[in-house]
mmCIF file of C-alpha atoms and ligand atoms in Angstrom:
data_model
loop_
_atom_site.group_PDB
_atom_site.id
_atom_site.type_symbol
_atom_site.label_atom_id
_atom_site.label_comp_id
_atom_site.label_asym_id
_atom_site.label_seq_id
_atom_site.Cartn_x
_atom_site.Cartn_y
_atom_site.Cartn_z
ATOM 1 C CA MET A 1 0.038 0.023 -0.008
ATOM 2 C CA ALA A 2 1.408 3.422 -1.016
ATOM 3 C CA TYR A 3 1.068 5.855 1.841
ATOM 4 C CA GLN A 4 0.467 9.622 1.566
ATOM 5 C CA ASN A 5 0.456 10.646 5.261
ATOM 6 C CA ILE A 6 2.981 8.362 6.728
ATOM 7 C CA ASN A 7 6.407 7.094 5.790
ATOM 8 C CA VAL A 8 7.557 3.539 6.740
ATOM 9 C CA GLU A 9 11.137 2.325 6.653
ATOM 10 C CA ILE A 10 12.308 -1.092 7.744
ATOM 11 C CA SER A 11 15.834 -1.606 8.938
ATOM 12 C CA ASP A 12 17.496 -3.952 11.299
ATOM 13 C CA ASN A 13 14.173 -5.656 11.934
ATOM 14 C CA VAL A 14 12.552 -2.425 13.139
ATOM 15 C CA ALA A 15 9.741 -0.664 11.352
ATOM 16 C CA LEU A 16 10.078 3.060 11.801
ATOM 17 C CA ILE A 17 6.627 4.762 11.063
ATOM 18 C CA ARG A 18 6.859 8.465 10.635
ATOM 19 C CA LEU A 19 3.721 10.488 10.622
ATOM 20 C CA ASN A 20 3.986 12.935 7.827
ATOM 21 C CA ARG A 21 1.366 15.809 7.486
ATOM 22 C CA PRO A 22 3.742 18.577 8.252
ATOM 23 C CA ASP A 23 1.262 21.335 7.256
ATOM 24 C CA ALA A 24 -1.245 20.251 9.863
ATOM 25 C CA LEU A 25 1.405 19.290 12.600
ATOM 26 C CA ASN A 26 0.559 15.597 11.911
ATOM 27 C CA ALA A 27 -3.072 16.097 12.939
ATOM 28 C CA LEU A 28 -4.706 12.719 12.876
ATOM 29 C CA ASN A 29 -7.263 12.793 10.188
ATOM 30 C CA SER A 30 -9.206 9.672 8.928
ATOM 31 C CA LYS A 31 -6.767 8.952 6.085
ATOM 32 C CA LEU A 32 -3.719 9.197 8.340
ATOM 33 C CA LEU A 33 -5.344 6.981 10.901
ATOM 34 C CA GLU A 34 -6.336 4.411 8.162
ATOM 35 C CA GLU A 35 -2.767 4.412 6.901
ATOM 36 C CA LEU A 36 -1.276 4.229 10.330
ATOM 37 C CA THR A 37 -3.421 1.204 11.405
ATOM 38 C CA ALA A 38 -2.761 -0.519 8.049
ATOM 39 C CA ALA A 39 1.029 0.057 8.445
ATOM 40 C CA LEU A 40 0.947 -1.298 12.120
ATOM 41 C CA ALA A 41 -1.011 -4.405 11.073
ATOM 42 C CA ASP A 42 1.460 -4.883 8.223
ATOM 43 C CA ALA A 43 4.362 -4.620 10.519
ATOM 44 C CA ASP A 44 2.687 -7.019 12.986
ATOM 45 C CA GLY A 45 2.397 -9.622 10.390
ATOM 46 C CA ASN A 46 5.730 -9.114 8.809
ATOM 47 C CA ASP A 47 8.394 -11.637 9.899
ATOM 48 C CA LYS A 48 11.192 -9.153 9.145
ATOM 49 C CA VAL A 49 9.743 -6.760 11.756
ATOM 50 C CA ARG A 50 10.372 -7.466 15.368
ATOM 51 C CA CYS A 51 9.775 -4.020 16.920
ATOM 52 C CA ILE A 52 7.917 -0.819 15.733
ATOM 53 C CA VAL A 53 8.781 2.824 16.318
ATOM 54 C CA ILE A 54 6.170 5.608 15.639
ATOM 55 C CA THR A 55 7.505 9.104 15.390
ATOM 56 C CA GLY A 56 6.478 12.438 13.958
ATOM 57 C CA SER A 57 8.435 15.556 13.021
ATOM 58 C CA ASP A 58 10.858 17.630 15.120
ATOM 59 C CA LYS A 59 8.010 20.057 15.715
ATOM 60 C CA ALA A 60 5.128 17.669 16.309
ATOM 61 C CA PHE A 61 4.512 14.098 17.092
ATOM 62 C CA ALA A 62 0.815 14.850 16.402
ATOM 63 C CA ALA A 63 -1.104 17.830 17.443
ATOM 64 C CA GLY A 64 -4.418 15.724 18.008
ATOM 65 C CA ALA A 65 -7.257 14.605 15.991
ATOM 66 C CA ASP A 66 -7.845 16.736 12.929
ATOM 67 C CA ILE A 67 -10.039 19.653 14.210
ATOM 68 C CA LYS A 68 -11.141 20.739 10.701
ATOM 69 C CA GLU A 69 -12.483 17.204 9.965
ATOM 70 C CA MET A 70 -14.294 16.878 13.198
ATOM 71 C CA SER A 71 -15.661 20.410 13.510
ATOM 72 C CA GLN A 72 -18.857 19.779 11.495
ATOM 73 C CA LYS A 73 -19.746 16.350 12.823
ATOM 74 C CA GLY A 74 -22.761 15.921 15.032
ATOM 75 C CA PHE A 75 -23.553 13.529 17.916
ATOM 76 C CA VAL A 76 -25.680 11.094 15.766
ATOM 77 C CA GLU A 77 -22.794 10.747 13.156
ATOM 78 C CA VAL A 78 -20.002 10.295 15.662
ATOM 79 C CA TYR A 79 -22.086 7.923 17.840
ATOM 80 C CA HIS A 80 -23.337 5.893 14.935
ATOM 81 C CA ASP A 81 -19.791 5.696 13.404
ATOM 82 C CA ASN A 82 -18.163 5.016 16.830
ATOM 83 C CA LEU A 83 -15.594 7.792 16.020
ATOM 84 C CA PHE A 84 -12.112 6.595 16.708
ATOM 85 C CA ALA A 85 -13.091 3.291 18.283
ATOM 86 C CA ALA A 86 -11.773 1.257 15.473
ATOM 87 C CA PRO A 87 -8.184 2.946 15.293
ATOM 88 C CA ALA A 88 -7.967 2.684 19.026
ATOM 89 C CA ALA A 89 -8.841 -0.935 19.106
ATOM 90 C CA GLU A 90 -6.579 -1.813 16.182
ATOM 91 C CA ILE A 91 -3.557 -0.153 17.742
ATOM 92 C CA SER A 92 -4.157 -1.967 21.060
ATOM 93 C CA GLU A 93 -4.227 -5.317 19.285
ATOM 94 C CA ILE A 94 -0.736 -5.127 17.885
ATOM 95 C CA ARG A 95 1.349 -7.769 19.592
ATOM 96 C CA LYS A 96 4.812 -6.543 18.726
ATOM 97 C CA PRO A 97 6.220 -3.735 20.811
ATOM 98 C CA ILE A 98 5.683 -0.248 19.831
ATOM 99 C CA ILE A 99 7.841 2.643 20.984
ATOM 100 C CA ALA A 100 6.638 6.269 20.599
ATOM 101 C CA ALA A 101 9.489 8.660 19.739
ATOM 102 C CA VAL A 102 8.044 12.035 20.637
ATOM 103 C CA SER A 103 9.448 15.337 19.544
ATOM 104 C CA GLY A 104 7.467 18.594 19.889
ATOM 105 C CA TYR A 105 3.748 18.472 20.431
ATOM 106 C CA ALA A 106 1.912 15.394 21.452
ATOM 107 C CA LEU A 107 -1.582 16.858 22.084
ATOM 108 C CA GLY A 108 -4.991 15.398 22.368
ATOM 109 C CA GLY A 109 -5.256 12.365 20.207
ATOM 110 C CA GLY A 110 -1.393 12.697 19.615
ATOM 111 C CA CYS A 111 -0.735 12.242 23.419
ATOM 112 C CA GLU A 112 -3.294 9.446 23.548
ATOM 113 C CA LEU A 113 -1.541 7.757 20.478
ATOM 114 C CA ALA A 114 1.805 7.988 22.239
ATOM 115 C CA MET A 115 0.271 6.557 25.463
ATOM 116 C CA ALA A 116 -1.313 3.625 23.452
ATOM 117 C CA CYS A 117 2.257 2.580 22.517
ATOM 118 C CA ASP A 118 4.192 0.350 24.809
ATOM 119 C CA PHE A 119 6.558 3.118 26.094
ATOM 120 C CA ILE A 120 7.506 6.689 25.198
ATOM 121 C CA ILE A 121 10.895 8.075 24.627
ATOM 122 C CA CYS A 122 10.842 11.923 24.176
ATOM 123 C CA ALA A 123 13.042 14.663 23.077
ATOM 124 C CA GLU A 124 13.754 17.680 25.415
ATOM 125 C CA ASN A 125 11.323 19.802 23.486
ATOM 126 C CA ALA A 126 8.438 17.508 23.779
ATOM 127 C CA LYS A 127 5.020 18.890 25.037
ATOM 128 C CA PHE A 128 2.185 16.644 26.154
ATOM 129 C CA GLY A 129 -1.296 17.764 26.708
ATOM 130 C CA GLN A 130 -5.008 17.035 26.573
ATOM 131 C CA PRO A 131 -6.264 20.362 25.379
ATOM 132 C CA GLU A 132 -9.659 18.982 24.115
ATOM 133 C CA ILE A 133 -11.437 21.014 27.049
ATOM 134 C CA ASN A 134 -10.544 24.257 24.974
ATOM 135 C CA LEU A 135 -12.659 22.948 22.085
ATOM 136 C CA GLY A 136 -15.555 22.082 24.141
ATOM 137 C CA VAL A 137 -15.033 18.324 24.276
ATOM 138 C CA ILE A 138 -12.895 15.907 26.287
ATOM 139 C CA ALA A 139 -10.311 13.249 25.421
ATOM 140 C CA GLY A 140 -11.528 10.461 23.293
ATOM 141 C CA ILE A 141 -9.083 7.461 23.348
ATOM 142 C CA GLY A 142 -7.380 7.377 26.676
ATOM 143 C CA GLY A 143 -6.550 10.869 27.830
ATOM 144 C CA THR A 144 -8.734 10.565 30.942
ATOM 145 C CA GLN A 145 -7.845 6.867 31.491
ATOM 146 C CA ARG A 146 -4.383 5.922 30.508
ATOM 147 C CA LEU A 147 -2.928 9.311 31.584
ATOM 148 C CA THR A 148 -4.492 8.996 35.074
ATOM 149 C CA ARG A 149 -2.877 5.577 35.412
ATOM 150 C CA PHE A 150 0.441 7.003 34.254
ATOM 151 C CA VAL A 151 0.684 10.363 36.171
ATOM 152 C CA GLY A 152 -2.015 10.031 38.798
ATOM 153 C CA LYS A 153 -5.333 11.672 39.371
ATOM 154 C CA SER A 154 -4.059 15.175 40.381
ATOM 155 C CA LYS A 155 -1.925 15.729 37.255
ATOM 156 C CA ALA A 156 -4.458 14.004 34.875
ATOM 157 C CA MET A 157 -7.268 16.209 36.341
ATOM 158 C CA ASP A 158 -5.062 19.290 35.928
ATOM 159 C CA MET A 159 -4.163 18.532 32.338
ATOM 160 C CA ASN A 160 -7.659 17.457 31.347
ATOM 161 C CA LEU A 161 -9.410 20.314 33.002
ATOM 162 C CA THR A 162 -7.059 23.290 32.311
ATOM 163 C CA GLY A 163 -5.624 21.919 29.008
ATOM 164 C CA ARG A 164 -2.073 22.873 30.114
ATOM 165 C CA PHE A 165 0.875 21.215 28.583
ATOM 166 C CA MET A 166 3.467 19.086 30.417
ATOM 167 C CA ASP A 167 7.031 19.469 29.288
ATOM 168 C CA ALA A 168 9.596 16.638 28.923
ATOM 169 C CA GLU A 169 11.168 17.020 32.309
ATOM 170 C CA GLU A 170 7.737 16.863 34.084
ATOM 171 C CA ALA A 171 6.622 14.062 31.871
ATOM 172 C CA GLU A 172 9.634 11.980 32.924
ATOM 173 C CA ARG A 173 9.338 12.900 36.496
ATOM 174 C CA SER A 174 5.621 11.874 36.440
ATOM 175 C CA GLY A 175 6.092 8.499 34.716
ATOM 176 C CA LEU A 176 4.624 9.452 31.477
ATOM 177 C CA VAL A 177 7.856 8.815 29.517
ATOM 178 C CA SER A 178 10.688 6.442 30.158
ATOM 179 C CA ARG A 179 13.464 8.463 28.889
ATOM 180 C CA VAL A 180 14.254 11.980 27.825
ATOM 181 C CA VAL A 181 17.018 12.782 25.258
ATOM 182 C CA PRO A 182 18.347 15.697 23.288
ATOM 183 C CA ALA A 183 16.229 16.240 20.131
ATOM 184 C CA ALA A 184 19.043 15.048 17.756
ATOM 185 C CA LYS A 185 19.426 11.837 19.768
ATOM 186 C CA LEU A 186 15.671 10.984 19.628
ATOM 187 C CA ILE A 187 15.481 8.594 16.600
ATOM 188 C CA PRO A 188 18.892 6.953 17.501
ATOM 189 C CA GLU A 189 17.853 6.280 20.992
ATOM 190 C CA ALA A 190 14.450 4.945 19.928
ATOM 191 C CA MET A 191 15.984 2.821 17.217
ATOM 192 C CA SER A 192 18.592 1.425 19.553
ATOM 193 C CA ALA A 193 16.017 0.467 22.146
ATOM 194 C CA ALA A 194 13.963 -1.128 19.339
ATOM 195 C CA LYS A 195 17.040 -3.001 17.911
ATOM 196 C CA LYS A 196 17.730 -4.391 21.402
ATOM 197 C CA ILE A 197 14.055 -5.506 21.731
ATOM 198 C CA ALA A 198 14.249 -7.090 18.198
ATOM 199 C CA GLU A 199 17.460 -9.188 19.306
ATOM 200 C CA ARG A 200 15.594 -10.790 22.109
ATOM 201 C CA SER A 201 13.439 -13.941 21.863
ATOM 202 C CA GLN A 202 10.199 -12.754 20.366
ATOM 203 C CA ILE A 203 8.257 -15.289 22.472
ATOM 204 C CA ALA A 204 9.585 -13.833 25.678
ATOM 205 C CA VAL A 205 9.030 -10.340 24.285
ATOM 206 C CA LYS A 206 5.403 -11.024 23.466
ATOM 207 C CA ALA A 207 4.949 -12.492 26.918
ATOM 208 C CA ALA A 208 6.448 -9.564 28.716
ATOM 209 C CA LYS A 209 4.247 -7.172 26.776
ATOM 210 C CA GLU A 210 1.088 -9.215 27.460
ATOM 211 C CA ALA A 211 2.019 -9.513 31.291
ATOM 212 C CA VAL A 212 2.719 -5.777 31.730
ATOM 213 C CA ASN A 213 -0.522 -4.865 29.915
ATOM 214 C CA ARG A 214 -2.485 -7.341 32.103
ATOM 215 C CA SER A 215 -1.531 -5.329 35.132
ATOM 216 C CA TYR A 216 -3.878 -2.628 34.055
ATOM 217 C CA GLU A 217 -6.849 -5.092 33.700
ATOM 218 C CA THR A 218 -6.679 -7.256 36.826
ATOM 219 C CA THR A 219 -5.982 -7.468 40.559
ATOM 220 C CA LEU A 220 -2.414 -7.833 41.812
ATOM 221 C CA GLN A 221 -2.935 -11.359 42.801
ATOM 222 C CA GLU A 222 -4.472 -12.361 39.371
ATOM 223 C CA GLY A 223 -1.660 -10.407 37.688
ATOM 224 C CA LEU A 224 1.068 -12.180 39.606
ATOM 225 C CA GLN A 225 -0.468 -15.464 38.780
ATOM 226 C CA TYR A 226 -0.733 -14.558 35.264
ATOM 227 C CA GLU A 227 2.951 -13.465 35.061
ATOM 228 C CA ARG A 228 4.019 -16.765 36.849
ATOM 229 C CA ARG A 229 2.257 -18.977 34.338
ATOM 230 C CA LEU A 230 3.829 -17.056 31.424
ATOM 231 C CA PHE A 231 7.126 -17.385 33.218
ATOM 232 C CA HIS A 232 6.690 -21.075 33.690
ATOM 233 C CA ALA A 233 5.528 -21.503 30.063
ATOM 234 C CA LEU A 234 8.676 -19.893 28.735
ATOM 235 C CA PHE A 235 10.726 -22.873 30.149
ATOM 236 C CA ALA A 236 9.040 -24.857 27.361
ATOM 237 C CA THR A 237 10.993 -22.683 24.730
ATOM 238 C CA GLU A 238 14.324 -23.376 23.120
ATOM 239 C CA ASP A 239 15.071 -19.821 23.639
ATOM 240 C CA GLN A 240 15.063 -20.254 27.371
ATOM 241 C CA LYS A 241 17.603 -23.034 27.087
ATOM 242 C CA GLU A 242 19.660 -20.902 24.766
ATOM 243 C CA GLY A 243 19.517 -17.761 26.750
ATOM 244 C CA MET A 244 20.551 -19.489 30.065
ATOM 245 C CA ALA A 245 23.257 -21.527 28.308
ATOM 246 C CA ALA A 246 24.662 -18.500 26.698
ATOM 247 C CA PHE A 247 24.847 -16.676 29.929
ATOM 248 C CA LEU A 248 26.752 -19.607 31.511
ATOM 249 C CA GLU A 249 29.021 -20.016 28.560
ATOM 250 C CA LYS A 250 29.674 -16.160 28.694
ATOM 251 C CA ARG A 251 28.587 -15.666 25.128
ATOM 252 C CA GLU A 252 25.842 -13.789 23.231
ATOM 253 C CA PRO A 253 22.514 -15.788 22.831
ATOM 254 C CA GLN A 254 21.240 -16.789 19.488
ATOM 255 C CA PHE A 255 17.489 -16.740 19.781
ATOM 256 C CA ARG A 256 15.343 -18.552 17.274
ATOM 257 C CA ASP A 257 11.943 -17.534 18.502
ATOM 258 C CA LYS A 258 11.219 -21.221 19.414
HETATM 259 N N1 CO8 B 1 -6.212 19.716 13.662
HETATM 260 C C1 CO8 B 1 -6.063 20.333 12.482
HETATM 261 N N2 CO8 B 1 -5.222 21.223 12.134
HETATM 262 C C2 CO8 B 1 -4.338 21.488 13.069
HETATM 263 C C3 CO8 B 1 -4.238 20.905 14.370
HETATM 264 C C4 CO8 B 1 -5.268 19.995 14.701
HETATM 265 N N3 CO8 B 1 -5.469 19.239 15.782
HETATM 266 N N4 CO8 B 1 -3.249 21.427 15.106
HETATM 267 C C5 CO8 B 1 -2.571 22.207 14.222
HETATM 268 N N5 CO8 B 1 -3.163 22.319 13.087
HETATM 269 C C6 CO8 B 1 -2.883 23.061 11.880
HETATM 270 C C7 CO8 B 1 -3.191 24.539 12.075
HETATM 271 O O1 CO8 B 1 -4.652 24.798 11.854
HETATM 272 C C8 CO8 B 1 -2.192 25.313 11.175
HETATM 273 O O2 CO8 B 1 -2.780 25.175 9.791
HETATM 274 P P1 CO8 B 1 -2.796 26.439 8.812
HETATM 275 O O3 CO8 B 1 -1.321 26.837 8.708
HETATM 276 O O4 CO8 B 1 -3.424 25.914 7.619
HETATM 277 O O5 CO8 B 1 -3.647 27.433 9.626
HETATM 278 C C9 CO8 B 1 -0.970 24.404 11.157
HETATM 279 O O6 CO8 B 1 -1.374 23.199 11.729
HETATM 280 C C10 CO8 B 1 0.135 24.933 12.151
HETATM 281 O O7 CO8 B 1 -0.540 25.201 13.491
HETATM 282 P P2 CO8 B 1 -0.378 26.573 14.163
HETATM 283 O O8 CO8 B 1 -0.289 27.634 13.254
HETATM 284 O O9 CO8 B 1 -1.558 26.557 15.197
HETATM 285 O O10 CO8 B 1 0.904 26.296 14.893
HETATM 286 P P3 CO8 B 1 1.546 26.973 16.271
HETATM 287 O O11 CO8 B 1 2.913 26.641 16.401
HETATM 288 O O12 CO8 B 1 1.069 28.353 16.315
HETATM 289 O O13 CO8 B 1 0.719 26.199 17.392
HETATM 290 C C11 CO8 B 1 -0.195 24.311 18.559
HETATM 291 C C12 CO8 B 1 0.868 24.816 17.685
HETATM 292 C C13 CO8 B 1 -0.126 24.784 19.906
HETATM 293 C C14 CO8 B 1 0.034 22.696 18.524
HETATM 294 C C15 CO8 B 1 -1.640 24.611 17.959
HETATM 295 O O14 CO8 B 1 -1.621 24.297 16.457
HETATM 296 C C16 CO8 B 1 -2.756 23.852 18.493
HETATM 297 O O15 CO8 B 1 -3.162 24.331 19.577
HETATM 298 N N6 CO8 B 1 -3.293 22.882 17.867
HETATM 299 C C17 CO8 B 1 -4.526 22.097 18.378
HETATM 300 C C18 CO8 B 1 -4.194 21.209 19.513
HETATM 301 C C19 CO8 B 1 -5.467 20.551 19.955
HETATM 302 O O16 CO8 B 1 -6.449 21.252 20.442
HETATM 303 N N7 CO8 B 1 -5.452 19.238 19.853
HETATM 304 C C20 CO8 B 1 -6.607 18.415 20.367
HETATM 305 C C21 CO8 B 1 -7.497 18.182 19.149
HETATM 306 S S1 CO8 B 1 -8.947 17.239 19.588
HETATM 307 C C22 CO8 B 1 -8.343 15.655 19.837
HETATM 308 O O17 CO8 B 1 -7.364 15.352 19.633
HETATM 309 C C23 CO8 B 1 -9.500 14.642 20.220
HETATM 310 C C24 CO8 B 1 -8.987 13.377 20.501
HETATM 311 C C25 CO8 B 1 -9.934 12.267 20.272
HETATM 312 C C26 CO8 B 1 -9.238 10.890 19.871
HETATM 313 C C27 CO8 B 1 -8.338 11.065 18.710
HETATM 314 C C28 CO8 B 1 -7.977 9.757 18.056
HETATM 315 C C29 CO8 B 1 -7.055 9.828 17.039
#
């Protein structure tokens, strides 16, 4: 599929998906979302891809859903079409790890897209926000839910009610992002993290992603049980034998995803 609103490059088993609507600060219109979810599904099904990075431009990861496209819609239409439900579900179904590499604005749907990824690495100029309140609406795919789990009620309320932006330093301090790097190092840092993940056993990688995500859906006891079952199950893999043997033999493991 030829894309107009995103670019996709695959190297070293990593798919780098770049949102590319520079004139609208990568605002997420329906065409871009269609292309993004198609590219993610392609990457998920492509044996050459073992990790995915989503990024934007230096100025904007994404400045939110496309306000122009949404402005004339009415309740009946958005309710009937279940606006944004499909892309949100499709992104959350991707089993390979997704890193969001955020530079500049990650606002509204842009912040929510970053949060729907598995972790966020951001540049020092990153700005996160849920400014939908300024438009007379609220967040639509996780800005009141995921953000609250990441940064706690007080900051999530502050951001959702006032629409203020959070800078990179505050985002790291609050647990929204895992790393902050100088802007010039953003893509190298995200690609290096992705390559590391790509070198691991993909069976263990999938299990780790599944187990961490389960922690949001269940009680601690159930989650611990789920984790232990997956941990035990991994002892049935060749990669467990290889990983542990390589450690003992002081060499690099050669994982075969088996
Ligand atoms: N939608 C459409 N166009 C946009 C958007 C957007 N969200 N953001 C920026 N643009 C456009 C501007 O209209 C402008 O276009 P033009 O040159 O044709 O007038 C161009 O991008 C550049 O923008 P600015 O001139 O405003 O650039 P500034 O550097 O002055 O300001 C800001 C940058 C602060 C990011 C500013 O553009 C801004 O506030 N943008 C809107 C941010 C916002 O409110 N986002 C929330 C949108 S609502 C939403 O996301 C609902 C989420 C629901 C789920 C979504 C699932 C995908």
